[in-house]
PDB file of C-alpha atoms and ligand atoms in Angstrom:
ATOM      1  CA  MET A   1      35.389  63.874 -24.136  1.00 49.00           C
ATOM      2  CA  SER A   2      36.240  61.541 -27.016  1.00 52.00           C
ATOM      3  CA  GLY A   3      40.609  61.618 -27.870  1.00 58.00           C
ATOM      4  CA  GLY A   4      39.178  62.843 -31.780  1.00 65.00           C
ATOM      5  CA  PRO A   5      41.475  63.208 -34.710  1.00 69.00           C
ATOM      6  CA  GLU A   6      44.756  64.235 -32.706  1.00 76.00           C
ATOM      7  CA  ALA A   7      44.334  61.096 -30.424  1.00 73.00           C
ATOM      8  CA  ARG A   8      47.748  58.875 -31.134  1.00 87.00           C
ATOM      9  CA  THR A   9      46.994  55.831 -29.202  1.00 95.00           C
ATOM     10  CA  VAL A  10      44.249  53.479 -29.369  1.00 95.00           C
ATOM     11  CA  ARG A  11      43.026  54.300 -25.764  1.00 94.00           C
ATOM     12  CA  GLU A  12      43.310  57.757 -26.597  1.00 94.00           C
ATOM     13  CA  LEU A  13      41.080  57.270 -29.746  1.00 94.00           C
ATOM     14  CA  LEU A  14      38.847  55.210 -27.440  1.00 94.00           C
ATOM     15  CA  PHE A  15      38.345  57.997 -24.308  1.00 92.00           C
ATOM     16  CA  GLY A  16      35.313  58.962 -23.136  1.00 90.00           C
ATOM     17  CA  LEU A  17      33.164  56.775 -26.493  1.00 92.00           C
ATOM     18  CA  PRO A  18      29.941  55.927 -25.514  1.00 91.00           C
ATOM     19  CA  MET A  19      28.594  52.649 -25.051  1.00 92.00           C
ATOM     20  CA  LEU A  20      25.276  51.632 -25.153  1.00 93.00           C
ATOM     21  CA  GLY A  21      24.036  55.335 -25.330  1.00 86.00           C
ATOM     22  CA  GLY A  22      20.597  56.837 -26.601  1.00 87.00           C
ATOM     23  CA  GLU A  23      17.250  55.711 -25.640  1.00 91.00           C
ATOM     24  CA  LEU A  24      17.020  51.543 -25.491  1.00 95.00           C
ATOM     25  CA  PRO A  25      13.643  49.550 -25.698  1.00 95.00           C
ATOM     26  CA  SER A  26      12.450  47.966 -22.813  1.00 94.00           C
ATOM     27  CA  PHE A  27      12.474  44.323 -22.497  1.00 97.00           C
ATOM     28  CA  ASP A  28      10.347  42.187 -19.421  1.00 96.00           C
ATOM     29  CA  PRO A  29      11.321  38.824 -19.505  1.00 97.00           C
ATOM     30  CA  GLU A  30       8.963  37.987 -17.672  1.00 96.00           C
ATOM     31  CA  GLY A  31       6.183  38.389 -20.841  1.00 95.00           C
ATOM     32  CA  ALA A  32       8.234  36.145 -22.985  1.00 97.00           C
ATOM     33  CA  PRO A  33       7.353  33.558 -24.853  1.00 98.00           C
ATOM     34  CA  ASP A  34       7.652  29.486 -23.740  1.00 97.00           C
ATOM     35  CA  SER A  35      10.246  29.496 -27.058  1.00 98.00           C
ATOM     36  CA  PRO A  36      12.701  31.608 -28.361  1.00 98.00           C
ATOM     37  CA  PHE A  37      11.662  32.054 -32.170  1.00 98.00           C
ATOM     38  CA  PRO A  38       8.438  34.296 -31.551  1.00 98.00           C
ATOM     39  CA  LEU A  39      10.823  36.695 -29.354  1.00 98.00           C
ATOM     40  CA  PHE A  40      13.282  36.582 -32.441  1.00 98.00           C
ATOM     41  CA  LEU A  41      10.914  37.819 -34.221  1.00 98.00           C
ATOM     42  CA  THR A  42       9.558  40.294 -32.373  1.00 98.00           C
ATOM     43  CA  TRP A  43      13.028  41.648 -31.961  1.00 98.00           C
ATOM     44  CA  LEU A  44      13.271  41.587 -35.405  1.00 98.00           C
ATOM     45  CA  GLY A  45      10.497  43.552 -36.312  1.00 98.00           C
ATOM     46  CA  GLU A  46      11.089  46.188 -33.752  1.00 98.00           C
ATOM     47  CA  ALA A  47      15.206  46.350 -35.235  1.00 98.00           C
ATOM     48  CA  VAL A  48      13.488  47.110 -38.505  1.00 98.00           C
ATOM     49  CA  VAL A  49      10.793  49.339 -37.680  1.00 97.00           C
ATOM     50  CA  ALA A  50      13.588  51.119 -35.241  1.00 95.00           C
ATOM     51  CA  GLY A  51      15.925  51.822 -38.562  1.00 96.00           C
ATOM     52  CA  VAL A  52      19.006  49.202 -37.418  1.00 97.00           C
ATOM     53  CA  ARG A  53      21.359  49.291 -40.661  1.00 97.00           C
ATOM     54  CA  GLU A  54      21.355  45.603 -41.867  1.00 98.00           C
ATOM     55  CA  PRO A  55      19.561  43.894 -39.034  1.00 98.00           C
ATOM     56  CA  HIS A  56      20.139  41.060 -41.433  1.00 98.00           C
ATOM     57  CA  ALA A  57      23.851  41.297 -40.754  1.00 98.00           C
ATOM     58  CA  MET A  58      24.395  38.241 -38.497  1.00 98.00           C
ATOM     59  CA  SER A  59      27.959  36.938 -37.442  1.00 98.00           C
ATOM     60  CA  LEU A  60      28.802  33.156 -37.778  1.00 98.00           C
ATOM     61  CA  ALA A  61      31.121  31.527 -35.893  1.00 98.00           C
ATOM     62  CA  THR A  62      33.002  28.064 -36.536  1.00 98.00           C
ATOM     63  CA  ALA A  63      35.455  25.847 -35.780  1.00 97.00           C
ATOM     64  CA  ASP A  64      38.236  24.704 -38.213  1.00 94.00           C
ATOM     65  CA  ALA A  65      39.509  21.161 -38.124  1.00 89.00           C
ATOM     66  CA  ASP A  66      41.897  22.009 -35.233  1.00 92.00           C
ATOM     67  CA  GLY A  67      39.437  23.682 -33.024  1.00 93.00           C
ATOM     68  CA  GLY A  68      40.914  26.977 -34.124  1.00 95.00           C
ATOM     69  CA  PRO A  69      37.726  29.292 -33.712  1.00 97.00           C
ATOM     70  CA  ASP A  70      36.859  31.677 -36.919  1.00 98.00           C
ATOM     71  CA  LEU A  71      33.968  33.990 -37.063  1.00 98.00           C
ATOM     72  CA  ARG A  72      32.384  36.046 -39.964  1.00 98.00           C
ATOM     73  CA  VAL A  73      29.408  38.115 -41.017  1.00 98.00           C
ATOM     74  CA  VAL A  74      26.910  36.235 -43.358  1.00 98.00           C
ATOM     75  CA  ALA A  75      23.470  37.607 -44.401  1.00 97.00           C
ATOM     76  CA  LEU A  76      20.420  35.871 -42.941  1.00 98.00           C
ATOM     77  CA  ARG A  77      18.178  34.433 -45.359  1.00 96.00           C
ATOM     78  CA  ASP A  78      15.488  33.318 -43.413  1.00 97.00           C
ATOM     79  CA  ALA A  79      14.453  31.940 -39.699  1.00 98.00           C
ATOM     80  CA  THR A  80      11.857  29.610 -38.705  1.00 98.00           C
ATOM     81  CA  GLU A  81      11.429  27.524 -34.836  1.00 97.00           C
ATOM     82  CA  ALA A  82      13.850  25.343 -36.973  1.00 97.00           C
ATOM     83  CA  GLY A  83      16.691  27.683 -36.846  1.00 98.00           C
ATOM     84  CA  TRP A  84      18.533  30.802 -39.256  1.00 98.00           C
ATOM     85  CA  THR A  85      19.680  29.992 -42.505  1.00 98.00           C
ATOM     86  CA  PHE A  86      22.315  31.769 -44.949  1.00 98.00           C
ATOM     87  CA  ALA A  87      23.853  31.006 -47.665  1.00 97.00           C
ATOM     88  CA  THR A  88      27.158  30.766 -48.760  1.00 98.00           C
ATOM     89  CA  GLN A  89      30.117  28.672 -50.968  1.00 97.00           C
ATOM     90  CA  ALA A  90      30.629  25.075 -49.948  1.00 98.00           C
ATOM     91  CA  ASP A  91      34.029  25.120 -50.835  1.00 96.00           C
ATOM     92  CA  SER A  92      34.645  28.362 -49.050  1.00 97.00           C
ATOM     93  CA  PRO A  93      36.668  28.013 -45.651  1.00 97.00           C
ATOM     94  CA  LYS A  94      33.180  28.497 -43.560  1.00 98.00           C
ATOM     95  CA  GLY A  95      31.329  25.570 -45.981  1.00 98.00           C
ATOM     96  CA  ARG A  96      34.206  23.458 -45.717  1.00 97.00           C
ATOM     97  CA  GLN A  97      34.698  24.077 -41.604  1.00 98.00           C
ATOM     98  CA  LEU A  98      31.032  23.319 -41.348  1.00 98.00           C
ATOM     99  CA  ALA A  99      30.956  20.079 -43.334  1.00 97.00           C
ATOM    100  CA  ALA A 100      33.877  18.493 -40.840  1.00 96.00           C
ATOM    101  CA  ARG A 101      31.928  19.960 -38.086  1.00 96.00           C
ATOM    102  CA  PRO A 102      28.231  21.007 -38.617  1.00 97.00           C
ATOM    103  CA  GLN A 103      28.300  23.311 -34.962  1.00 97.00           C
ATOM    104  CA  ALA A 104      28.207  26.901 -35.142  1.00 98.00           C
ATOM    105  CA  ALA A 105      27.369  29.750 -33.185  1.00 98.00           C
ATOM    106  CA  ILE A 106      25.674  33.026 -34.440  1.00 98.00           C
ATOM    107  CA  MET A 107      25.001  36.380 -33.047  1.00 98.00           C
ATOM    108  CA  PHE A 108      23.395  39.867 -34.113  1.00 98.00           C
ATOM    109  CA  HIS A 109      24.187  43.313 -32.819  1.00 98.00           C
ATOM    110  CA  TRP A 110      21.819  45.754 -32.917  1.00 98.00           C
ATOM    111  CA  ARG A 111      23.735  48.426 -31.203  1.00 95.00           C
ATOM    112  CA  GLU A 112      20.707  51.229 -32.247  1.00 95.00           C
ATOM    113  CA  GLN A 113      19.046  48.950 -29.410  1.00 97.00           C
ATOM    114  CA  GLY A 114      21.914  48.117 -27.187  1.00 97.00           C
ATOM    115  CA  ARG A 115      20.145  44.691 -28.019  1.00 98.00           C
ATOM    116  CA  GLN A 116      22.498  40.877 -28.638  1.00 98.00           C
ATOM    117  CA  ILE A 117      20.870  37.887 -29.538  1.00 98.00           C
ATOM    118  CA  ARG A 118      23.330  34.586 -29.701  1.00 98.00           C
ATOM    119  CA  ALA A 119      22.506  31.086 -30.358  1.00 98.00           C
ATOM    120  CA  ARG A 120      24.314  27.733 -30.777  1.00 98.00           C
ATOM    121  CA  GLY A 121      23.835  24.394 -32.053  1.00 98.00           C
ATOM    122  CA  PRO A 122      24.014  22.102 -34.874  1.00 98.00           C
ATOM    123  CA  VAL A 123      24.231  23.134 -38.332  1.00 98.00           C
ATOM    124  CA  LEU A 124      22.123  21.091 -41.322  1.00 98.00           C
ATOM    125  CA  ARG A 125      22.851  21.781 -45.125  1.00 98.00           C
ATOM    126  CA  ALA A 126      19.865  21.931 -47.046  1.00 98.00           C
ATOM    127  CA  ASP A 127      19.619  19.364 -50.247  1.00 98.00           C
ATOM    128  CA  ALA A 128      20.445  20.539 -53.355  1.00 97.00           C
ATOM    129  CA  ALA A 129      17.244  21.382 -55.038  1.00 97.00           C
ATOM    130  CA  THR A 130      16.499  23.866 -52.331  1.00 97.00           C
ATOM    131  CA  ALA A 131      19.702  25.308 -52.180  1.00 97.00           C
ATOM    132  CA  ALA A 132      19.216  25.942 -56.494  1.00 98.00           C
ATOM    133  CA  ARG A 133      15.775  26.900 -55.688  1.00 97.00           C
ATOM    134  CA  ASP A 134      17.665  29.766 -53.266  1.00 97.00           C
ATOM    135  CA  PHE A 135      20.184  30.427 -55.923  1.00 97.00           C
ATOM    136  CA  LEU A 136      17.858  31.294 -58.804  1.00 97.00           C
ATOM    137  CA  ASP A 137      15.445  33.690 -56.503  1.00 96.00           C
ATOM    138  CA  ARG A 138      18.543  35.702 -56.138  1.00 96.00           C
ATOM    139  CA  LEU A 139      19.069  39.087 -58.317  1.00 96.00           C
ATOM    140  CA  PRO A 140      21.069  38.468 -61.309  1.00 97.00           C
ATOM    141  CA  GLY A 141      24.110  40.679 -59.898  1.00 96.00           C
ATOM    142  CA  SER A 142      24.288  38.306 -56.655  1.00 95.00           C
ATOM    143  CA  ARG A 143      24.367  34.933 -59.075  1.00 97.00           C
ATOM    144  CA  ALA A 144      26.908  36.718 -61.123  1.00 97.00           C
ATOM    145  CA  ALA A 145      28.864  37.252 -57.820  1.00 96.00           C
ATOM    146  CA  SER A 146      27.984  33.574 -56.750  1.00 96.00           C
ATOM    147  CA  LEU A 147      29.402  32.250 -60.017  1.00 97.00           C
ATOM    148  CA  VAL A 148      32.625  33.797 -59.691  1.00 96.00           C
ATOM    149  CA  GLY A 149      33.612  31.669 -56.929  1.00 94.00           C
ATOM    150  CA  HIS A 150      37.178  30.740 -55.291  1.00 94.00           C
ATOM    151  CA  GLN A 151      36.033  32.314 -51.833  1.00 95.00           C
ATOM    152  CA  SER A 152      38.714  33.063 -49.730  1.00 95.00           C
ATOM    153  CA  GLU A 153      41.573  31.676 -52.115  1.00 96.00           C
ATOM    154  CA  VAL A 154      44.198  33.891 -53.026  1.00 96.00           C
ATOM    155  CA  LEU A 155      43.813  36.840 -55.439  1.00 96.00           C
ATOM    156  CA  THR A 156      47.513  36.447 -57.170  1.00 96.00           C
ATOM    157  CA  ASP A 157      46.823  38.937 -60.406  1.00 96.00           C
ATOM    158  CA  PRO A 158      43.838  41.468 -58.978  1.00 95.00           C
ATOM    159  CA  ALA A 159      42.910  41.947 -62.694  1.00 95.00           C
ATOM    160  CA  ALA A 160      41.399  38.025 -62.873  1.00 95.00           C
ATOM    161  CA  LEU A 161      38.696  39.672 -60.773  1.00 96.00           C
ATOM    162  CA  PRO A 162      36.553  42.130 -62.905  1.00 96.00           C
ATOM    163  CA  ALA A 163      37.782  39.356 -65.786  1.00 96.00           C
ATOM    164  CA  ALA A 164      35.685  36.936 -63.701  1.00 96.00           C
ATOM    165  CA  PHE A 165      32.666  39.372 -62.687  1.00 96.00           C
ATOM    166  CA  ALA A 166      32.071  40.008 -66.704  1.00 97.00           C
ATOM    167  CA  ALA A 167      32.635  36.065 -67.759  1.00 97.00           C
ATOM    168  CA  ALA A 168      30.037  35.383 -64.548  1.00 97.00           C
ATOM    169  CA  SER A 169      27.817  38.579 -65.457  1.00 97.00           C
ATOM    170  CA  ALA A 170      27.640  36.966 -69.070  1.00 97.00           C
ATOM    171  CA  ARG A 171      26.900  33.419 -67.937  1.00 96.00           C
ATOM    172  CA  VAL A 172      23.713  34.555 -66.292  1.00 96.00           C
ATOM    173  CA  ALA A 173      22.784  36.606 -68.935  1.00 96.00           C
ATOM    174  CA  SER A 174      22.886  34.050 -71.666  1.00 97.00           C
ATOM    175  CA  ALA A 175      21.976  31.314 -69.414  1.00 95.00           C
ATOM    176  CA  PRO A 176      19.380  32.571 -66.624  1.00 95.00           C
ATOM    177  CA  ASP A 177      18.818  29.366 -65.388  1.00 95.00           C
ATOM    178  CA  THR A 178      22.508  28.458 -64.436  1.00 97.00           C
ATOM    179  CA  VAL A 179      23.339  27.642 -60.816  1.00 97.00           C
ATOM    180  CA  ASP A 180      26.148  27.585 -59.500  1.00 97.00           C
ATOM    181  CA  PRO A 181      26.581  23.923 -57.706  1.00 96.00           C
ATOM    182  CA  GLN A 182      29.004  25.410 -54.878  1.00 97.00           C
ATOM    183  CA  HIS A 183      25.898  27.512 -53.731  1.00 98.00           C
ATOM    184  CA  ALA A 184      25.148  25.980 -50.424  1.00 98.00           C
ATOM    185  CA  LEU A 185      22.321  26.846 -47.644  1.00 98.00           C
ATOM    186  CA  PHE A 186      23.240  26.137 -43.904  1.00 98.00           C
ATOM    187  CA  THR A 187      20.368  26.643 -41.231  1.00 98.00           C
ATOM    188  CA  VAL A 188      21.441  26.467 -37.553  1.00 98.00           C
ATOM    189  CA  GLU A 189      19.392  24.892 -35.311  1.00 98.00           C
ATOM    190  CA  PRO A 190      18.902  26.431 -31.792  1.00 98.00           C
ATOM    191  CA  ARG A 191      19.679  24.435 -29.153  1.00 98.00           C
ATOM    192  CA  THR A 192      20.942  27.770 -26.545  1.00 98.00           C
ATOM    193  CA  VAL A 193      19.394  31.146 -27.769  1.00 98.00           C
ATOM    194  CA  GLU A 194      20.431  34.765 -25.644  1.00 98.00           C
ATOM    195  CA  PHE A 195      18.659  37.489 -25.795  1.00 98.00           C
ATOM    196  CA  TRP A 196      20.516  40.764 -24.116  1.00 98.00           C
ATOM    197  CA  GLN A 197      19.115  43.889 -23.332  1.00 98.00           C
ATOM    198  CA  GLY A 198      21.216  46.939 -22.224  1.00 97.00           C
ATOM    199  CA  VAL A 199      19.910  48.612 -19.392  1.00 95.00           C
ATOM    200  CA  PRO A 200      22.688  51.524 -18.598  1.00 89.00           C
ATOM    201  CA  GLY A 201      23.369  51.862 -14.922  1.00 87.00           C
ATOM    202  CA  ARG A 202      20.609  49.318 -13.599  1.00 87.00           C
ATOM    203  CA  GLY A 203      21.789  46.024 -14.940  1.00 93.00           C
ATOM    204  CA  HIS A 204      21.568  44.507 -18.246  1.00 97.00           C
ATOM    205  CA  ILE A 205      18.754  42.147 -18.875  1.00 98.00           C
ATOM    206  CA  ARG A 206      19.666  38.044 -20.274  1.00 98.00           C
ATOM    207  CA  LEU A 207      17.062  35.764 -20.695  1.00 98.00           C
ATOM    208  CA  ARG A 208      18.254  32.418 -22.099  1.00 98.00           C
ATOM    209  CA  TYR A 209      16.285  29.812 -23.054  1.00 98.00           C
ATOM    210  CA  ARG A 210      17.861  25.968 -24.100  1.00 98.00           C
ATOM    211  CA  ALA A 211      16.592  22.729 -25.426  1.00 98.00           C
ATOM    212  CA  GLU A 212      17.701  19.807 -26.673  1.00 98.00           C
ATOM    213  CA  ARG A 213      15.873  19.697 -30.204  1.00 96.00           C
ATOM    214  CA  ALA A 214      14.702  23.156 -31.602  1.00 95.00           C
ATOM    215  CA  THR A 215      10.954  21.565 -31.069  1.00 95.00           C
ATOM    216  CA  GLY A 216      11.414  22.015 -27.127  1.00 95.00           C
ATOM    217  CA  PRO A 217      10.844  22.231 -24.494  1.00 98.00           C
ATOM    218  CA  TRP A 218      12.527  25.296 -23.789  1.00 98.00           C
ATOM    219  CA  THR A 219      14.186  26.131 -20.403  1.00 98.00           C
ATOM    220  CA  ARG A 220      14.332  29.369 -20.149  1.00 98.00           C
ATOM    221  CA  ASP A 221      16.987  31.431 -17.606  1.00 98.00           C
ATOM    222  CA  ARG A 222      17.402  34.842 -16.333  1.00 98.00           C
ATOM    223  CA  LEU A 223      21.275  35.321 -15.997  1.00 98.00           C
ATOM    224  CA  TRP A 224      23.410  37.668 -14.550  1.00 97.00           C
ATOM    225  CA  PRO A 225      24.339  40.390 -16.322  1.00 96.00           C
TER     226      PRO A 225
HETATM  227  C1  FMN B 301      27.529  42.545 -44.043  1.00 96.04           C
HETATM  228  C2  FMN B 301      28.207  41.224 -44.730  1.00 96.04           C
HETATM  229  C3  FMN B 301      27.401  40.479 -45.372  1.00 96.04           C
HETATM  230  C4  FMN B 301      27.790  38.737 -45.639  1.00 96.04           C
HETATM  231  N1  FMN B 301      27.019  38.011 -46.361  1.00 96.04           N
HETATM  232  C5  FMN B 301      27.921  37.539 -46.779  1.00 96.04           C
HETATM  233  C6  FMN B 301      27.103  35.884 -47.101  1.00 96.04           C
HETATM  234  O1  FMN B 301      25.777  36.053 -47.202  1.00 96.04           O
HETATM  235  N2  FMN B 301      27.796  34.725 -47.346  1.00 96.04           N
HETATM  236  C7  FMN B 301      28.662  34.350 -47.483  1.00 96.04           C
HETATM  237  O2  FMN B 301      29.350  33.750 -48.218  1.00 96.04           O
HETATM  238  N3  FMN B 301      29.844  35.316 -46.885  1.00 96.04           N
HETATM  239  C8  FMN B 301      29.019  36.880 -46.927  1.00 96.04           C
HETATM  240  N4  FMN B 301      29.953  37.828 -46.444  1.00 96.04           N
HETATM  241  C9  FMN B 301      31.574  37.794 -46.430  1.00 96.04           C
HETATM  242  C10 FMN B 301      32.232  37.003 -45.228  1.00 96.04           C
HETATM  243  O3  FMN B 301      32.254  37.742 -44.180  1.00 96.04           O
HETATM  244  C11 FMN B 301      33.390  36.541 -45.268  1.00 96.04           C
HETATM  245  O4  FMN B 301      34.526  37.242 -46.095  1.00 96.04           O
HETATM  246  C12 FMN B 301      33.155  35.162 -46.674  1.00 96.04           C
HETATM  247  O5  FMN B 301      32.347  34.886 -46.570  1.00 96.04           O
HETATM  248  C13 FMN B 301      34.599  34.565 -46.345  1.00 96.04           C
HETATM  249  O6  FMN B 301      34.635  33.596 -45.475  1.00 96.04           O
HETATM  250  P1  FMN B 301      35.738  32.564 -44.779  1.00 96.04           P
HETATM  251  O7  FMN B 301      36.792  32.367 -45.296  1.00 96.04           O
HETATM  252  O8  FMN B 301      35.076  32.163 -43.412  1.00 96.04           O
HETATM  253  O9  FMN B 301      34.619  31.182 -45.527  1.00 96.04           O
HETATM  254  C14 FMN B 301      29.477  39.338 -45.838  1.00 96.04           C
HETATM  255  C15 FMN B 301      30.212  40.259 -45.273  1.00 96.04           C
HETATM  256  C16 FMN B 301      29.429  41.285 -44.615  1.00 96.04           C
HETATM  257  C17 FMN B 301      30.642  42.747 -44.351  1.00 96.04           C
END
């Protein structure tokens, strides 16, 4: 039984909340491919078919200049053997952190399937022409949101936000070829990729891939849960 609305403490609220409930898919690591990308593609496809909400929401961990960790969600724009690509503002905190320390960790959590995929590796920034093409591929609303800029800066006057959105939307409408120079595409290259399948009561299944470079060759290890 969970705490319900009358619960007074976090512990009471948490009491009895299920974790890894429902029917979970199977995962046979013996039949896993030699490299992680085909398995990522299979799991992503299964997440889409299973109706997992926002399977392309990816946690992205970076470190600041002092080595302090930072974490947020970004949208996955693409993934290939070369890595996972996302877009952001180059002058945002994460953009600056990646310029100074081009290393990151990412994570997908597909709770409806009891699955987690985590990866780490170096981060490459795409050239300006590639970023511009990605920007112009976006819907007008996303382009306007990007052109508003100032990501993560202090908003001293909240009334400035709708005004900035209106100005950016007008700019996109009148000059559709406008490209935000801060729009940056980053790719997290795989060096370590781990697939985690929850199996309550029988030991969760973990399969880790490791390589010196994204092209492999890959070493595969089963991990204790
Ligand atoms: C579901 C979801 C998707 C998001 N997608 C992006 C994204 O693709 N790019 C981005 O810059 N921020 C995205 N954000 C916002 C980031 O989590 C974050 O708040 C913002 O980028 C500022 O991060 P920073 O201060 O670490 O640079 C998303 C947030 C959520 C919850």
